[in-house]
Amino acid sequence: MALTDLQLKNTKPSDKDIWLSDEKGLRALIKATNGKIYFRLKYRFNNKQKTLALGVYPETSLKQARDARDQARQLIKQGLDPLMEKQAAKQASLDKEKTTLSAVAKAWWKLKKGKWKPKHADRVWTRLNDNALKSLGNLPIADIRPKQVIQTTKNIEARGSFDVARRVLQDLRRVFRHAMINDIIDNNPIGDVTAEVLKSKKSKRRASLPHNELPQFLRLLDTYHTLLIHASPPLKQTVSENCIYSCTCSLAITQAQ
């Protein structure tokens, strides 16, 4: 006889475990220790009696438990053990967590930080985490394509952070190389992605004096110098003249003793 939700809700726990049977091997176990209801599938595989956990009621509904039972029975028909398949899937999920970009980047960073000064190590991790791992970190590193890395660095570039974009790209290339060396990936998909894909920061040129205006400028400067000589106290030479005649930058002149 098939189970019903009403039966599951109305059956009270006792001082002993209670088993309620559904169809095709599905059973509900009401634990005496905590009163919770666990769905279980009893089945035979290779002449051995086995039990497969299918969830806890009501988080797993009766319908969901039946669907899971039917899927397990299909595996048995294919010659596969549902319990072993579930364990393999769980292990694959755990392995996948260890090979996300964030996990691999953390392993690379821990390997390198002992060779760096603490301040530099913190700066590298913060830069990588804030600019790349927040968007790509949960992805398996083997699934990340070059265009995703390029787009991530271009997003940084779009903020005007040109130097950060280049450094993040450099960091990611090193992380991927670490993954390849440690057999996490077969090849480095971004090994050929260089900073050439990024724009160069346009530098602003300082104002300059055209050659044909230089004679007039020097005459005016000489006139100004004449006024300074008669000042109190008199000044022998201006910073501008020193810069011109010594070919030294203005900062060096102003800080000269």
C-alpha atoms as a printed R data frame, in Angstrom:
    type eleno elety resid chain resno      x       y       z
1   ATOM     1    CA   MET     A     1  0.000   0.000   0.000
2   ATOM     2    CA   ALA     A     2  1.348   3.415  -0.975
3   ATOM     3    CA   LEU     A     3  2.307   5.965   1.652
4   ATOM     4    CA   THR     A     4  0.530   9.315   1.928
5   ATOM     5    CA   ASP     A     5  1.633  12.701   3.264
6   ATOM     6    CA   LEU     A     6 -1.144  12.492   5.846
7   ATOM     7    CA   GLN     A     7  0.234   9.204   7.131
8   ATOM     8    CA   LEU     A     8  3.734  10.657   7.398
9   ATOM     9    CA   LYS     A     9  2.486  13.709   9.276
10  ATOM    10    CA   ASN     A    10  0.233  11.806  11.665
11  ATOM    11    CA   THR     A    11  2.583   8.974  12.637
12  ATOM    12    CA   LYS     A    12  4.141   9.896  15.970
13  ATOM    13    CA   PRO     A    13  7.620   8.721  17.000
14  ATOM    14    CA   SER     A    14  7.883   6.131  19.753
15  ATOM    15    CA   ASP     A    15 10.649   4.648  21.865
16  ATOM    16    CA   LYS     A    16 11.595   2.423  18.901
17  ATOM    17    CA   ASP     A    17 12.320   3.147  15.248
18  ATOM    18    CA   ILE     A    18  9.239   2.906  13.019
19  ATOM    19    CA   TRP     A    19  9.348   1.745   9.396
20  ATOM    20    CA   LEU     A    20  6.572   2.752   6.981
21  ATOM    21    CA   SER     A    21  6.535   1.013   3.603
22  ATOM    22    CA   ASP     A    22  5.746   2.604   0.249
23  ATOM    23    CA   GLU     A    23  6.033   0.882  -3.136
24  ATOM    24    CA   LYS     A    24  8.998  -0.571  -5.069
25  ATOM    25    CA   GLY     A    25 11.319  -0.719  -2.090
26  ATOM    26    CA   LEU     A    26 10.816   2.834  -0.797
27  ATOM    27    CA   ARG     A    27 10.450   3.081   2.973
28  ATOM    28    CA   ALA     A    28 10.188   5.854   5.544
29  ATOM    29    CA   LEU     A    29 12.138   5.517   8.788
30  ATOM    30    CA   ILE     A    30 10.878   7.462  11.810
31  ATOM    31    CA   LYS     A    31 13.804   7.641  14.233
32  ATOM    32    CA   ALA     A    32 13.083   7.167  17.905
33  ATOM    33    CA   THR     A    33 16.035   9.367  18.895
34  ATOM    34    CA   ASN     A    34 14.954  12.584  17.161
35  ATOM    35    CA   GLY     A    35 11.542  11.924  15.573
36  ATOM    36    CA   LYS     A    36 12.791  12.782  12.091
37  ATOM    37    CA   ILE     A    37 11.577  10.902   9.009
38  ATOM    38    CA   TYR     A    38 14.210   9.510   6.631
39  ATOM    39    CA   PHE     A    39 13.460   8.091   3.185
40  ATOM    40    CA   ARG     A    40 15.333   4.876   2.388
41  ATOM    41    CA   LEU     A    41 15.437   2.559  -0.608
42  ATOM    42    CA   LYS     A    42 16.005  -1.127   0.070
43  ATOM    43    CA   TYR     A    43 17.468  -2.956  -2.930
44  ATOM    44    CA   ARG     A    44 19.691  -5.875  -3.909
45  ATOM    45    CA   PHE     A    45 22.815  -5.521  -6.030
46  ATOM    46    CA   ASN     A    46 25.187  -8.373  -6.837
47  ATOM    47    CA   ASN     A    47 23.231 -10.572  -4.410
48  ATOM    48    CA   LYS     A    48 23.799  -8.123  -1.552
49  ATOM    49    CA   GLN     A    49 21.116  -6.240   0.379
50  ATOM    50    CA   LYS     A    50 21.766  -2.497   0.356
51  ATOM    51    CA   THR     A    51 20.134   0.704   1.595
52  ATOM    52    CA   LEU     A    52 20.211   4.068  -0.183
53  ATOM    53    CA   ALA     A    53 19.378   7.329   1.640
54  ATOM    54    CA   LEU     A    54 16.972   9.491  -0.373
55  ATOM    55    CA   GLY     A    55 16.445  12.503   1.874
56  ATOM    56    CA   VAL     A    56 14.673  13.752   4.985
57  ATOM    57    CA   TYR     A    57 10.958  14.562   5.141
58  ATOM    58    CA   PRO     A    58  9.529  17.210   4.670
59  ATOM    59    CA   GLU     A    59 12.613  18.901   3.114
60  ATOM    60    CA   THR     A    60 12.435  16.034   0.619
61  ATOM    61    CA   SER     A    61  8.814  15.526  -0.352
62  ATOM    62    CA   LEU     A    62  7.215  12.117  -0.825
63  ATOM    63    CA   LYS     A    63  7.058  12.759  -4.582
64  ATOM    64    CA   GLN     A    64 10.760  13.679  -4.710
65  ATOM    65    CA   ALA     A    65 11.640  10.524  -2.783
66  ATOM    66    CA   ARG     A    66  9.663   8.429  -5.268
67  ATOM    67    CA   ASP     A    67 11.381  10.131  -8.212
68  ATOM    68    CA   ALA     A    68 14.780   9.410  -6.631
69  ATOM    69    CA   ARG     A    69 13.728   5.785  -6.091
70  ATOM    70    CA   ASP     A    70 12.760   5.437  -9.754
71  ATOM    71    CA   GLN     A    71 16.090   6.922 -10.878
72  ATOM    72    CA   ALA     A    72 17.955   4.483  -8.636
73  ATOM    73    CA   ARG     A    73 16.002   1.550 -10.046
74  ATOM    74    CA   GLN     A    74 16.930   2.663 -13.567
75  ATOM    75    CA   LEU     A    75 20.611   2.598 -12.589
76  ATOM    76    CA   ILE     A    76 20.221  -0.934 -11.258
77  ATOM    77    CA   LYS     A    77 18.709  -1.998 -14.588
78  ATOM    78    CA   GLN     A    78 21.814  -0.569 -16.298
79  ATOM    79    CA   GLY     A    79 24.060  -2.655 -14.058
80  ATOM    80    CA   LEU     A    80 25.091   0.291 -11.877
81  ATOM    81    CA   ASP     A    81 24.991   0.412  -8.095
82  ATOM    82    CA   PRO     A    82 23.029   3.548  -7.013
83  ATOM    83    CA   LEU     A    83 24.966   3.777  -3.749
84  ATOM    84    CA   MET     A    84 28.336   3.697  -5.516
85  ATOM    85    CA   GLU     A    85 27.116   6.207  -8.095
86  ATOM    86    CA   LYS     A    86 25.996   8.564  -5.321
87  ATOM    87    CA   GLN     A    87 29.346   8.283  -3.547
88  ATOM    88    CA   ALA     A    88 31.208   8.898  -6.813
89  ATOM    89    CA   ALA     A    89 29.105  11.990  -7.516
90  ATOM    90    CA   LYS     A    90 29.778  13.295  -4.000
91  ATOM    91    CA   GLN     A    91 33.520  12.757  -4.416
92  ATOM    92    CA   ALA     A    92 33.450  14.472  -7.807
93  ATOM    93    CA   SER     A    93 31.713  17.442  -6.200
94  ATOM    94    CA   LEU     A    94 34.382  17.624  -3.483
95  ATOM    95    CA   ASP     A    95 37.145  17.369  -6.089
96  ATOM    96    CA   LYS     A    96 35.464  20.122  -8.076
97  ATOM    97    CA   GLU     A    97 35.491  22.412  -5.032
98  ATOM    98    CA   LYS     A    98 39.240  21.850  -4.703
99  ATOM    99    CA   THR     A    99 39.824  22.863  -8.313
100 ATOM   100    CA   THR     A   100 37.836  26.079  -8.520
101 ATOM   101    CA   LEU     A   101 39.816  29.132  -9.563
102 ATOM   102    CA   SER     A   102 39.629  30.461  -5.992
103 ATOM   103    CA   ALA     A   103 40.983  27.229  -4.500
104 ATOM   104    CA   VAL     A   104 43.837  26.980  -7.003
105 ATOM   105    CA   ALA     A   105 44.660  30.684  -6.655
106 ATOM   106    CA   LYS     A   106 44.795  30.303  -2.878
107 ATOM   107    CA   ALA     A   107 47.149  27.327  -3.184
108 ATOM   108    CA   TRP     A   108 49.408  29.276  -5.570
109 ATOM   109    CA   TRP     A   109 49.398  32.327  -3.302
110 ATOM   110    CA   LYS     A   110 50.250  30.292  -0.189
111 ATOM   111    CA   LEU     A   111 53.140  28.730  -2.075
112 ATOM   112    CA   LYS     A   112 54.487  32.128  -3.094
113 ATOM   113    CA   LYS     A   113 53.805  34.272  -0.038
114 ATOM   114    CA   GLY     A   114 56.689  32.756   1.926
115 ATOM   115    CA   LYS     A   115 59.043  34.305  -0.641
116 ATOM   116    CA   TRP     A   116 57.385  37.714  -0.495
117 ATOM   117    CA   LYS     A   117 57.249  40.440   2.089
118 ATOM   118    CA   PRO     A   118 53.950  40.268   4.052
119 ATOM   119    CA   LYS     A   119 52.747  43.620   2.733
120 ATOM   120    CA   HIS     A   120 53.358  42.583  -0.883
121 ATOM   121    CA   ALA     A   121 51.688  39.186  -0.339
122 ATOM   122    CA   ASP     A   122 48.580  40.865   1.089
123 ATOM   123    CA   ARG     A   123 48.505  43.317  -1.800
124 ATOM   124    CA   VAL     A   124 48.692  40.514  -4.399
125 ATOM   125    CA   TRP     A   125 45.859  38.524  -2.797
126 ATOM   126    CA   THR     A   126 43.618  41.555  -2.310
127 ATOM   127    CA   ARG     A   127 44.141  42.617  -5.925
128 ATOM   128    CA   LEU     A   128 43.400  39.136  -7.273
129 ATOM   129    CA   ASN     A   129 40.432  38.507  -4.992
130 ATOM   130    CA   ASP     A   130 38.736  41.873  -5.483
131 ATOM   131    CA   ASN     A   131 39.201  42.063  -9.238
132 ATOM   132    CA   ALA     A   132 38.972  38.463 -10.501
133 ATOM   133    CA   LEU     A   133 37.938  35.869  -7.938
134 ATOM   134    CA   LYS     A   134 34.668  37.556  -7.011
135 ATOM   135    CA   SER     A   135 33.431  36.984 -10.560
136 ATOM   136    CA   LEU     A   136 35.324  33.847 -11.646
137 ATOM   137    CA   GLY     A   137 36.390  32.260  -8.362
138 ATOM   138    CA   ASN     A   138 33.606  29.672  -8.046
139 ATOM   139    CA   LEU     A   139 34.154  28.279 -11.543
140 ATOM   140    CA   PRO     A   140 36.247  25.127 -12.038
141 ATOM   141    CA   ILE     A   141 39.561  26.350 -13.400
142 ATOM   142    CA   ALA     A   142 39.383  23.760 -16.192
143 ATOM   143    CA   ASP     A   143 36.142  25.335 -17.459
144 ATOM   144    CA   ILE     A   144 37.417  28.914 -17.675
145 ATOM   145    CA   ARG     A   145 37.976  30.156 -21.218
146 ATOM   146    CA   PRO     A   146 40.352  32.898 -22.422
147 ATOM   147    CA   LYS     A   147 37.485  35.237 -23.332
148 ATOM   148    CA   GLN     A   148 36.266  35.189 -19.720
149 ATOM   149    CA   VAL     A   149 39.688  36.232 -18.446
150 ATOM   150    CA   ILE     A   150 39.997  38.921 -21.118
151 ATOM   151    CA   GLN     A   151 36.551  40.296 -20.279
152 ATOM   152    CA   THR     A   152 37.405  40.373 -16.576
153 ATOM   153    CA   THR     A   153 40.569  42.378 -17.195
154 ATOM   154    CA   LYS     A   154 38.767  44.693 -19.612
155 ATOM   155    CA   ASN     A   155 36.169  45.399 -16.918
156 ATOM   156    CA   ILE     A   156 39.022  46.528 -14.674
157 ATOM   157    CA   GLU     A   157 40.440  48.581 -17.519
158 ATOM   158    CA   ALA     A   158 37.055  50.253 -18.059
159 ATOM   159    CA   ARG     A   159 37.322  51.698 -14.534
160 ATOM   160    CA   GLY     A   160 40.518  53.423 -15.570
161 ATOM   161    CA   SER     A   161 42.670  51.002 -13.549
162 ATOM   162    CA   PHE     A   162 45.083  50.179 -16.364
163 ATOM   163    CA   ASP     A   163 47.979  49.049 -14.182
164 ATOM   164    CA   VAL     A   164 45.706  46.866 -12.019
165 ATOM   165    CA   ALA     A   165 44.266  45.209 -15.144
166 ATOM   166    CA   ARG     A   166 47.750  44.266 -16.351
167 ATOM   167    CA   ARG     A   167 48.824  42.966 -12.968
168 ATOM   168    CA   VAL     A   168 45.652  40.889 -12.529
169 ATOM   169    CA   LEU     A   169 46.192  39.330 -15.961
170 ATOM   170    CA   GLN     A   170 49.765  38.541 -14.969
171 ATOM   171    CA   ASP     A   171 48.595  36.990 -11.679
172 ATOM   172    CA   LEU     A   172 45.984  34.855 -13.438
173 ATOM   173    CA   ARG     A   173 48.529  33.571 -15.940
174 ATOM   174    CA   ARG     A   174 50.708  32.474 -13.033
175 ATOM   175    CA   VAL     A   175 47.763  30.771 -11.302
176 ATOM   176    CA   PHE     A   176 46.896  28.846 -14.479
177 ATOM   177    CA   ARG     A   177 50.536  27.869 -14.936
178 ATOM   178    CA   HIS     A   178 50.547  26.560 -11.344
179 ATOM   179    CA   ALA     A   179 47.418  24.512 -12.151
180 ATOM   180    CA   MET     A   180 49.034  23.022 -15.253
181 ATOM   181    CA   ILE     A   181 52.267  22.120 -13.435
182 ATOM   182    CA   ASN     A   182 50.218  20.342 -10.752
183 ATOM   183    CA   ASP     A   183 48.123  18.375 -13.308
184 ATOM   184    CA   ILE     A   184 44.899  20.186 -12.436
185 ATOM   185    CA   ILE     A   185 44.523  21.252 -16.070
186 ATOM   186    CA   ASP     A   186 46.108  19.786 -19.198
187 ATOM   187    CA   ASN     A   187 47.164  23.108 -20.705
188 ATOM   188    CA   ASN     A   188 47.210  26.800 -19.927
189 ATOM   189    CA   PRO     A   189 44.325  28.363 -21.900
190 ATOM   190    CA   ILE     A   190 45.514  31.894 -21.160
191 ATOM   191    CA   GLY     A   191 49.217  31.265 -21.711
192 ATOM   192    CA   ASP     A   192 49.088  33.283 -24.939
193 ATOM   193    CA   VAL     A   193 46.864  36.034 -23.532
194 ATOM   194    CA   THR     A   194 49.253  38.933 -23.031
195 ATOM   195    CA   ALA     A   195 48.854  42.531 -21.936
196 ATOM   196    CA   GLU     A   196 48.584  43.457 -25.620
197 ATOM   197    CA   VAL     A   197 44.839  42.762 -25.387
198 ATOM   198    CA   LEU     A   198 44.592  45.725 -23.016
199 ATOM   199    CA   LYS     A   199 44.763  49.391 -23.854
200 ATOM   200    CA   SER     A   200 47.705  51.509 -22.852
201 ATOM   201    CA   LYS     A   201 47.022  54.413 -20.575
202 ATOM   202    CA   LYS     A   202 47.139  57.604 -22.587
203 ATOM   203    CA   SER     A   203 49.659  59.939 -21.019
204 ATOM   204    CA   LYS     A   204 49.007  63.661 -21.150
205 ATOM   205    CA   ARG     A   205 51.822  65.718 -22.586
206 ATOM   206    CA   ARG     A   206 52.901  68.749 -20.641
207 ATOM   207    CA   ALA     A   207 52.535  72.152 -22.227
208 ATOM   208    CA   SER     A   208 55.555  73.077 -24.327
209 ATOM   209    CA   LEU     A   209 56.878  76.212 -25.974
210 ATOM   210    CA   PRO     A   210 57.145  76.260 -29.786
211 ATOM   211    CA   HIS     A   211 60.687  76.809 -31.085
212 ATOM   212    CA   ASN     A   212 59.818  80.069 -32.834
213 ATOM   213    CA   GLU     A   213 58.585  81.591 -29.560
214 ATOM   214    CA   LEU     A   214 61.704  80.720 -27.600
215 ATOM   215    CA   PRO     A   215 63.705  83.903 -28.472
216 ATOM   216    CA   GLN     A   216 60.884  86.147 -27.288
217 ATOM   217    CA   PHE     A   217 60.527  84.079 -24.095
218 ATOM   218    CA   LEU     A   218 64.252  84.418 -23.318
219 ATOM   219    CA   ARG     A   219 64.109  88.188 -23.852
220 ATOM   220    CA   LEU     A   220 61.169  88.475 -21.456
221 ATOM   221    CA   LEU     A   221 62.940  86.235 -18.977
222 ATOM   222    CA   ASP     A   222 66.038  88.431 -19.180
223 ATOM   223    CA   THR     A   223 63.918  91.515 -18.496
224 ATOM   224    CA   TYR     A   224 62.339  89.770 -15.504
225 ATOM   225    CA   HIS     A   225 65.826  88.803 -14.291
226 ATOM   226    CA   THR     A   226 66.930  92.443 -14.439
227 ATOM   227    CA   LEU     A   227 64.043  93.360 -12.141
228 ATOM   228    CA   LEU     A   228 65.013  90.610  -9.703
229 ATOM   229    CA   ILE     A   229 68.602  91.882  -9.487
230 ATOM   230    CA   HIS     A   230 67.312  95.224  -8.244
231 ATOM   231    CA   ALA     A   231 64.937  93.546  -5.785
232 ATOM   232    CA   SER     A   232 65.563  93.488  -2.039
233 ATOM   233    CA   PRO     A   233 67.225  91.146  -1.380
234 ATOM   234    CA   PRO     A   234 68.496  90.720  -4.960
235 ATOM   235    CA   LEU     A   235 68.147  87.328  -6.697
236 ATOM   236    CA   LYS     A   236 70.901  86.332  -9.091
237 ATOM   237    CA   GLN     A   237 69.001  83.734 -11.131
238 ATOM   238    CA   THR     A   238 65.476  82.367 -11.492
239 ATOM   239    CA   VAL     A   239 64.493  78.712 -11.318
240 ATOM   240    CA   SER     A   240 63.491  78.883 -14.971
241 ATOM   241    CA   GLU     A   241 66.960  80.041 -15.994
242 ATOM   242    CA   ASN     A   242 68.586  77.310 -13.929
243 ATOM   243    CA   CYS     A   243 66.389  74.706 -15.617
244 ATOM   244    CA   ILE     A   244 67.242  76.019 -19.071
245 ATOM   245    CA   TYR     A   245 70.986  76.280 -18.600
246 ATOM   246    CA   SER     A   246 71.509  73.134 -16.503
247 ATOM   247    CA   CYS     A   247 68.910  70.907 -18.246
248 ATOM   248    CA   THR     A   248 67.693  69.885 -14.798
249 ATOM   249    CA   CYS     A   249 64.072  69.262 -13.822
250 ATOM   250    CA   SER     A   250 62.326  71.943 -11.779
251 ATOM   251    CA   LEU     A   251 61.931  69.654  -8.738
252 ATOM   252    CA   ALA     A   252 65.685  69.121  -8.476
253 ATOM   253    CA   ILE     A   253 66.299  72.880  -8.758
254 ATOM   254    CA   THR     A   254 63.767  73.827  -6.076
255 ATOM   255    CA   GLN     A   255 65.196  71.254  -3.661
256 ATOM   256    CA   ALA     A   256 68.824  72.223  -4.309
257 ATOM   257    CA   GLN     A   257 70.834  73.615  -1.400
